[in-house]
């Protein structure tokens, strides 16, 4: 029974911070929360068949804490700001305003291998609650999968053009070709890094490609330059308490 309770405390979000708090209650719970099999299952939940053996790390707990992986009890967030020129005033052609444009990029990972990505001008306090579950109602959120390769994360997102059939019929009536994009695939490579002794706290851009599939059967791939830190800043982790406030499923 106690093991079942501990399994629910950890949950699908792998909330090991709550497990550490539970271990501080008494010696009995401390020993239960330090069981190697418990931490081994947490590692299997993250790395699956690629978990491997304890060759580098002394314990399964050390592997879970220090081996590169994304965090699941919050969001990785970056902020990008740039200046955009406005239109000249019709009263004074010499006056040209400049606008400050700010947007955020959000990444939310799930231990089952899913990831959500959203680019929005909305500030984090208005967004993170909508990324709690995979079944988000925001049409701007992209749902994808991720894989861990050492300290690198590979993410794959697919966006299907739901309005393709309507556009296709309209263009045929106008005598135009059907060169609409049927599907867009985004592949992102990032590196997991530690910040000031906090493991898995930052994601750094390493690669970004966009592949487009057109209705006429043609394909095109674009490689995006992510070396500019102003356009592609690193994403830092922010814990969201509501994500692990209650468990929806146990660890095992």
mmCIF file of C-alpha atoms in Angstrom:
data_model
loop_
_atom_site.group_PDB
_atom_site.id
_atom_site.type_symbol
_atom_site.label_atom_id
_atom_site.label_comp_id
_atom_site.label_asym_id
_atom_site.label_seq_id
_atom_site.Cartn_x
_atom_site.Cartn_y
_atom_site.Cartn_z
ATOM 1 C CA UNK A 1 0.000 0.000 0.000
ATOM 2 C CA UNK A 2 2.805 2.438 0.888
ATOM 3 C CA UNK A 3 4.546 1.729 -2.422
ATOM 4 C CA UNK A 4 1.304 2.485 -4.249
ATOM 5 C CA UNK A 5 0.984 5.815 -2.442
ATOM 6 C CA UNK A 6 4.584 6.680 -3.322
ATOM 7 C CA UNK A 7 3.880 5.773 -6.948
ATOM 8 C CA UNK A 8 0.989 8.249 -7.009
ATOM 9 C CA UNK A 9 3.099 10.926 -5.307
ATOM 10 C CA UNK A 10 5.633 10.693 -8.144
ATOM 11 C CA UNK A 11 2.914 10.433 -10.791
ATOM 12 C CA UNK A 12 3.283 10.652 -14.545
ATOM 13 C CA UNK A 13 4.972 14.063 -14.175
ATOM 14 C CA UNK A 14 7.834 12.401 -12.259
ATOM 15 C CA UNK A 15 7.517 14.808 -9.358
ATOM 16 C CA UNK A 16 10.583 13.620 -7.464
ATOM 17 C CA UNK A 17 10.703 16.860 -5.477
ATOM 18 C CA UNK A 18 7.532 15.794 -3.671
ATOM 19 C CA UNK A 19 9.128 12.391 -3.158
ATOM 20 C CA UNK A 20 12.096 14.039 -1.427
ATOM 21 C CA UNK A 21 9.710 15.919 0.865
ATOM 22 C CA UNK A 22 7.907 12.672 1.661
ATOM 23 C CA UNK A 23 11.244 11.039 2.498
ATOM 24 C CA UNK A 24 11.907 13.680 5.165
ATOM 25 C CA UNK A 25 8.805 12.697 7.193
ATOM 26 C CA UNK A 26 10.314 9.684 8.979
ATOM 27 C CA UNK A 27 13.050 7.077 8.639
ATOM 28 C CA UNK A 28 10.650 4.436 7.341
ATOM 29 C CA UNK A 29 9.469 6.609 4.454
ATOM 30 C CA UNK A 30 13.048 7.698 3.801
ATOM 31 C CA UNK A 31 14.094 4.087 3.239
ATOM 32 C CA UNK A 32 11.037 3.438 1.058
ATOM 33 C CA UNK A 33 11.725 6.531 -1.059
ATOM 34 C CA UNK A 34 15.359 5.530 -1.554
ATOM 35 C CA UNK A 35 14.612 2.071 -2.928
ATOM 36 C CA UNK A 36 16.741 1.534 -6.065
ATOM 37 C CA UNK A 37 13.845 -0.131 -7.914
ATOM 38 C CA UNK A 38 11.724 2.998 -7.497
ATOM 39 C CA UNK A 39 14.338 5.230 -9.100
ATOM 40 C CA UNK A 40 15.078 2.643 -11.787
ATOM 41 C CA UNK A 41 11.430 2.771 -12.870
ATOM 42 C CA UNK A 42 11.607 6.567 -12.975
ATOM 43 C CA UNK A 43 14.657 6.287 -15.252
ATOM 44 C CA UNK A 44 12.868 3.775 -17.469
ATOM 45 C CA UNK A 45 9.953 6.189 -17.747
ATOM 46 C CA UNK A 46 12.305 8.821 -19.189
ATOM 47 C CA UNK A 47 14.812 6.883 -21.317
ATOM 48 C CA UNK A 48 12.952 3.629 -21.981
ATOM 49 C CA UNK A 49 15.056 0.988 -23.713
ATOM 50 C CA UNK A 50 17.954 3.462 -23.865
ATOM 51 C CA UNK A 51 18.249 3.639 -20.072
ATOM 52 C CA UNK A 52 21.215 1.276 -20.008
ATOM 53 C CA UNK A 53 23.054 0.109 -16.909
ATOM 54 C CA UNK A 54 24.744 1.848 -13.998
ATOM 55 C CA UNK A 55 28.134 2.253 -15.662
ATOM 56 C CA UNK A 56 28.555 6.005 -15.182
ATOM 57 C CA UNK A 57 26.295 6.725 -12.215
ATOM 58 C CA UNK A 58 26.639 5.056 -8.786
ATOM 59 C CA UNK A 59 22.860 4.746 -8.229
ATOM 60 C CA UNK A 60 19.616 4.988 -10.203
ATOM 61 C CA UNK A 61 18.802 8.101 -8.206
ATOM 62 C CA UNK A 62 22.022 9.767 -9.363
ATOM 63 C CA UNK A 63 21.207 8.850 -12.943
ATOM 64 C CA UNK A 64 17.762 10.431 -12.732
ATOM 65 C CA UNK A 65 19.073 13.592 -11.078
ATOM 66 C CA UNK A 66 22.193 14.237 -13.170
ATOM 67 C CA UNK A 67 21.694 12.567 -16.561
ATOM 68 C CA UNK A 68 20.549 15.043 -19.224
ATOM 69 C CA UNK A 69 16.775 15.092 -19.729
ATOM 70 C CA UNK A 70 13.925 17.605 -19.866
ATOM 71 C CA UNK A 71 11.946 18.541 -16.781
ATOM 72 C CA UNK A 72 8.246 17.668 -16.734
ATOM 73 C CA UNK A 73 6.801 19.786 -13.916
ATOM 74 C CA UNK A 74 6.922 23.126 -15.709
ATOM 75 C CA UNK A 75 7.679 24.961 -18.964
ATOM 76 C CA UNK A 76 10.797 26.076 -20.793
ATOM 77 C CA UNK A 77 10.314 29.709 -21.802
ATOM 78 C CA UNK A 78 12.238 32.218 -23.902
ATOM 79 C CA UNK A 79 11.522 35.867 -24.665
ATOM 80 C CA UNK A 80 12.397 37.565 -27.946
ATOM 81 C CA UNK A 81 12.250 41.335 -28.438
ATOM 82 C CA UNK A 82 12.924 43.310 -31.600
ATOM 83 C CA UNK A 83 12.120 46.681 -33.190
ATOM 84 C CA UNK A 84 9.819 47.057 -36.187
ATOM 85 C CA UNK A 85 9.372 50.227 -38.203
ATOM 86 C CA UNK A 86 5.861 51.621 -38.498
ATOM 87 C CA UNK A 87 4.152 53.616 -41.229
ATOM 88 C CA UNK A 88 4.856 57.274 -41.860
ATOM 89 C CA UNK A 89 2.333 59.762 -40.559
ATOM 90 C CA UNK A 90 0.134 61.227 -43.303
ATOM 91 C CA UNK A 91 0.514 64.625 -41.614
ATOM 92 C CA UNK A 92 4.284 64.503 -41.209
ATOM 93 C CA UNK A 93 6.105 62.277 -43.716
ATOM 94 C CA UNK A 94 9.388 62.769 -41.874
ATOM 95 C CA UNK A 95 8.016 61.038 -38.777
ATOM 96 C CA UNK A 96 8.359 57.257 -38.749
ATOM 97 C CA UNK A 97 7.442 55.434 -35.544
ATOM 98 C CA UNK A 98 9.176 52.321 -34.260
ATOM 99 C CA UNK A 99 7.375 49.528 -32.453
ATOM 100 C CA UNK A 100 8.821 47.169 -29.867
ATOM 101 C CA UNK A 101 7.631 43.639 -30.657
ATOM 102 C CA UNK A 102 7.857 40.997 -27.941
ATOM 103 C CA UNK A 103 6.900 37.333 -28.113
ATOM 104 C CA UNK A 104 7.493 34.202 -26.056
ATOM 105 C CA UNK A 105 8.261 30.623 -27.016
ATOM 106 C CA UNK A 106 7.012 27.849 -24.736
ATOM 107 C CA UNK A 107 7.988 24.169 -24.588
ATOM 108 C CA UNK A 108 6.163 21.758 -22.303
ATOM 109 C CA UNK A 109 7.398 18.154 -22.034
ATOM 110 C CA UNK A 110 5.559 15.016 -20.913
ATOM 111 C CA UNK A 111 7.246 11.861 -19.638
ATOM 112 C CA UNK A 112 5.381 9.747 -22.227
ATOM 113 C CA UNK A 113 7.467 11.361 -24.983
ATOM 114 C CA UNK A 114 5.097 14.145 -26.033
ATOM 115 C CA UNK A 115 5.909 17.856 -26.195
ATOM 116 C CA UNK A 116 3.862 21.019 -26.725
ATOM 117 C CA UNK A 117 5.220 24.131 -28.428
ATOM 118 C CA UNK A 118 3.611 27.556 -28.552
ATOM 119 C CA UNK A 119 4.808 30.914 -29.858
ATOM 120 C CA UNK A 120 2.705 33.737 -28.457
ATOM 121 C CA UNK A 121 2.790 37.383 -27.444
ATOM 122 C CA UNK A 122 0.901 36.440 -24.263
ATOM 123 C CA UNK A 123 2.913 36.555 -21.044
ATOM 124 C CA UNK A 124 3.623 33.295 -19.150
ATOM 125 C CA UNK A 125 1.044 33.836 -16.404
ATOM 126 C CA UNK A 126 -1.671 33.837 -19.085
ATOM 127 C CA UNK A 127 -0.363 30.839 -21.010
ATOM 128 C CA UNK A 128 1.165 28.094 -18.841
ATOM 129 C CA UNK A 129 -2.200 26.905 -17.486
ATOM 130 C CA UNK A 130 -3.302 26.097 -21.054
ATOM 131 C CA UNK A 131 -0.296 23.794 -21.496
ATOM 132 C CA UNK A 132 -1.036 21.537 -18.544
ATOM 133 C CA UNK A 133 -2.556 18.732 -20.622
ATOM 134 C CA UNK A 134 -2.024 17.361 -24.102
ATOM 135 C CA UNK A 135 -5.679 17.961 -24.925
ATOM 136 C CA UNK A 136 -5.264 21.727 -25.170
ATOM 137 C CA UNK A 137 -7.973 23.722 -26.936
ATOM 138 C CA UNK A 138 -5.594 26.373 -28.232
ATOM 139 C CA UNK A 139 -5.285 25.841 -32.028
ATOM 140 C CA UNK A 140 -1.906 27.619 -32.047
ATOM 141 C CA UNK A 141 -0.294 24.920 -29.885
ATOM 142 C CA UNK A 142 1.742 22.344 -31.798
ATOM 143 C CA UNK A 143 1.737 18.790 -30.425
ATOM 144 C CA UNK A 144 4.797 16.685 -31.161
ATOM 145 C CA UNK A 145 7.175 14.007 -29.926
ATOM 146 C CA UNK A 146 10.710 14.159 -28.576
ATOM 147 C CA UNK A 147 13.647 11.792 -28.268
ATOM 148 C CA UNK A 148 16.705 12.025 -26.016
ATOM 149 C CA UNK A 149 20.172 11.378 -27.465
ATOM 150 C CA UNK A 150 22.793 12.041 -24.815
ATOM 151 C CA UNK A 151 22.410 15.712 -23.912
ATOM 152 C CA UNK A 152 20.446 16.473 -27.097
ATOM 153 C CA UNK A 153 16.694 16.623 -27.584
ATOM 154 C CA UNK A 154 15.158 16.000 -30.996
ATOM 155 C CA UNK A 155 11.602 17.300 -31.375
ATOM 156 C CA UNK A 156 9.257 16.670 -34.285
ATOM 157 C CA UNK A 157 6.051 18.617 -34.885
ATOM 158 C CA UNK A 158 3.574 18.203 -37.746
ATOM 159 C CA UNK A 159 1.055 20.828 -38.795
ATOM 160 C CA UNK A 160 -1.670 19.794 -41.251
ATOM 161 C CA UNK A 161 -3.514 22.403 -43.320
ATOM 162 C CA UNK A 162 -7.144 21.760 -42.363
ATOM 163 C CA UNK A 163 -8.422 24.338 -44.890
ATOM 164 C CA UNK A 164 -6.696 22.667 -47.815
ATOM 165 C CA UNK A 165 -9.810 21.220 -49.474
ATOM 166 C CA UNK A 166 -11.659 24.547 -49.457
ATOM 167 C CA UNK A 167 -8.653 26.383 -50.915
ATOM 168 C CA UNK A 168 -8.226 23.660 -53.518
ATOM 169 C CA UNK A 169 -11.801 23.999 -54.810
ATOM 170 C CA UNK A 170 -11.610 27.793 -54.890
ATOM 171 C CA UNK A 171 -8.393 27.788 -56.903
ATOM 172 C CA UNK A 172 -9.769 25.267 -59.369
ATOM 173 C CA UNK A 173 -12.767 27.481 -60.009
ATOM 174 C CA UNK A 174 -10.368 30.367 -60.669
ATOM 175 C CA UNK A 175 -8.210 28.268 -62.966
ATOM 176 C CA UNK A 176 -5.191 28.366 -60.631
ATOM 177 C CA UNK A 177 -2.885 25.536 -59.629
ATOM 178 C CA UNK A 178 -3.116 23.785 -56.259
ATOM 179 C CA UNK A 179 0.270 24.563 -54.727
ATOM 180 C CA UNK A 180 -1.044 24.922 -51.188
ATOM 181 C CA UNK A 181 1.020 23.462 -48.355
ATOM 182 C CA UNK A 182 -0.659 20.249 -47.237
ATOM 183 C CA UNK A 183 1.626 19.507 -44.286
ATOM 184 C CA UNK A 184 4.502 21.242 -42.529
ATOM 185 C CA UNK A 185 7.021 19.350 -40.401
ATOM 186 C CA UNK A 186 9.208 21.163 -37.876
ATOM 187 C CA UNK A 187 12.323 19.401 -36.586
ATOM 188 C CA UNK A 188 14.136 21.048 -33.692
ATOM 189 C CA UNK A 189 17.426 20.060 -32.056
ATOM 190 C CA UNK A 190 18.265 21.407 -28.600
ATOM 191 C CA UNK A 191 20.887 20.750 -25.965
ATOM 192 C CA UNK A 192 19.996 20.290 -22.294
ATOM 193 C CA UNK A 193 22.282 22.296 -20.021
ATOM 194 C CA UNK A 194 22.621 23.088 -16.323
ATOM 195 C CA UNK A 195 22.576 26.618 -14.901
ATOM 196 C CA UNK A 196 24.239 27.512 -11.606
ATOM 197 C CA UNK A 197 24.173 23.935 -10.375
ATOM 198 C CA UNK A 198 20.563 23.281 -11.425
ATOM 199 C CA UNK A 199 20.445 20.313 -13.832
ATOM 200 C CA UNK A 200 18.198 20.322 -16.923
ATOM 201 C CA UNK A 201 17.418 24.019 -16.472
ATOM 202 C CA UNK A 202 18.159 25.398 -19.936
ATOM 203 C CA UNK A 203 17.595 24.403 -23.563
ATOM 204 C CA UNK A 204 20.018 25.762 -26.174
ATOM 205 C CA UNK A 205 19.204 25.786 -29.891
ATOM 206 C CA UNK A 206 21.354 23.477 -32.018
ATOM 207 C CA UNK A 207 19.280 22.969 -35.183
ATOM 208 C CA UNK A 208 15.965 23.860 -36.812
ATOM 209 C CA UNK A 209 14.519 22.711 -40.144
ATOM 210 C CA UNK A 210 11.112 23.158 -41.774
ATOM 211 C CA UNK A 211 9.874 20.635 -44.360
ATOM 212 C CA UNK A 212 6.812 21.505 -46.468
ATOM 213 C CA UNK A 213 4.715 19.012 -48.435
ATOM 214 C CA UNK A 214 2.535 20.548 -51.150
ATOM 215 C CA UNK A 215 -0.775 19.394 -52.564
ATOM 216 C CA UNK A 216 0.783 18.838 -56.004
ATOM 217 C CA UNK A 217 3.211 16.293 -54.515
ATOM 218 C CA UNK A 218 6.322 18.475 -54.354
ATOM 219 C CA UNK A 219 8.456 18.930 -51.236
ATOM 220 C CA UNK A 220 10.756 21.638 -49.919
ATOM 221 C CA UNK A 221 13.038 21.822 -46.876
ATOM 222 C CA UNK A 222 14.448 24.966 -45.290
ATOM 223 C CA UNK A 223 17.310 25.065 -42.787
ATOM 224 C CA UNK A 224 16.928 27.882 -40.273
ATOM 225 C CA UNK A 225 20.041 29.558 -38.873
ATOM 226 C CA UNK A 226 19.746 29.384 -35.082
ATOM 227 C CA UNK A 227 23.155 30.864 -34.258
ATOM 228 C CA UNK A 228 21.689 34.340 -33.676
ATOM 229 C CA UNK A 229 20.941 34.499 -29.943
ATOM 230 C CA UNK A 230 18.690 37.512 -30.479
ATOM 231 C CA UNK A 231 16.273 35.559 -32.672
ATOM 232 C CA UNK A 232 16.715 32.179 -31.000
ATOM 233 C CA UNK A 233 17.509 32.748 -27.314
ATOM 234 C CA UNK A 234 17.901 29.835 -24.927
ATOM 235 C CA UNK A 235 14.806 28.627 -23.102
ATOM 236 C CA UNK A 236 14.969 28.575 -19.303
ATOM 237 C CA UNK A 237 12.874 26.338 -17.100
ATOM 238 C CA UNK A 238 10.044 27.688 -14.966
ATOM 239 C CA UNK A 239 8.274 25.379 -12.537
ATOM 240 C CA UNK A 240 4.463 25.420 -12.685
ATOM 241 C CA UNK A 241 2.943 24.173 -9.429
ATOM 242 C CA UNK A 242 -0.421 23.308 -10.988
ATOM 243 C CA UNK A 243 1.211 20.666 -13.221
ATOM 244 C CA UNK A 244 2.069 18.453 -10.242
ATOM 245 C CA UNK A 245 -0.631 19.603 -7.807
ATOM 246 C CA UNK A 246 -2.480 16.338 -8.402
ATOM 247 C CA UNK A 247 -1.478 13.108 -10.130
ATOM 248 C CA UNK A 248 -3.543 11.796 -13.023
ATOM 249 C CA UNK A 249 -1.733 8.447 -13.120
ATOM 250 C CA UNK A 250 0.870 6.624 -10.992
ATOM 251 C CA UNK A 251 4.493 5.966 -11.886
ATOM 252 C CA UNK A 252 3.782 2.210 -12.137
#
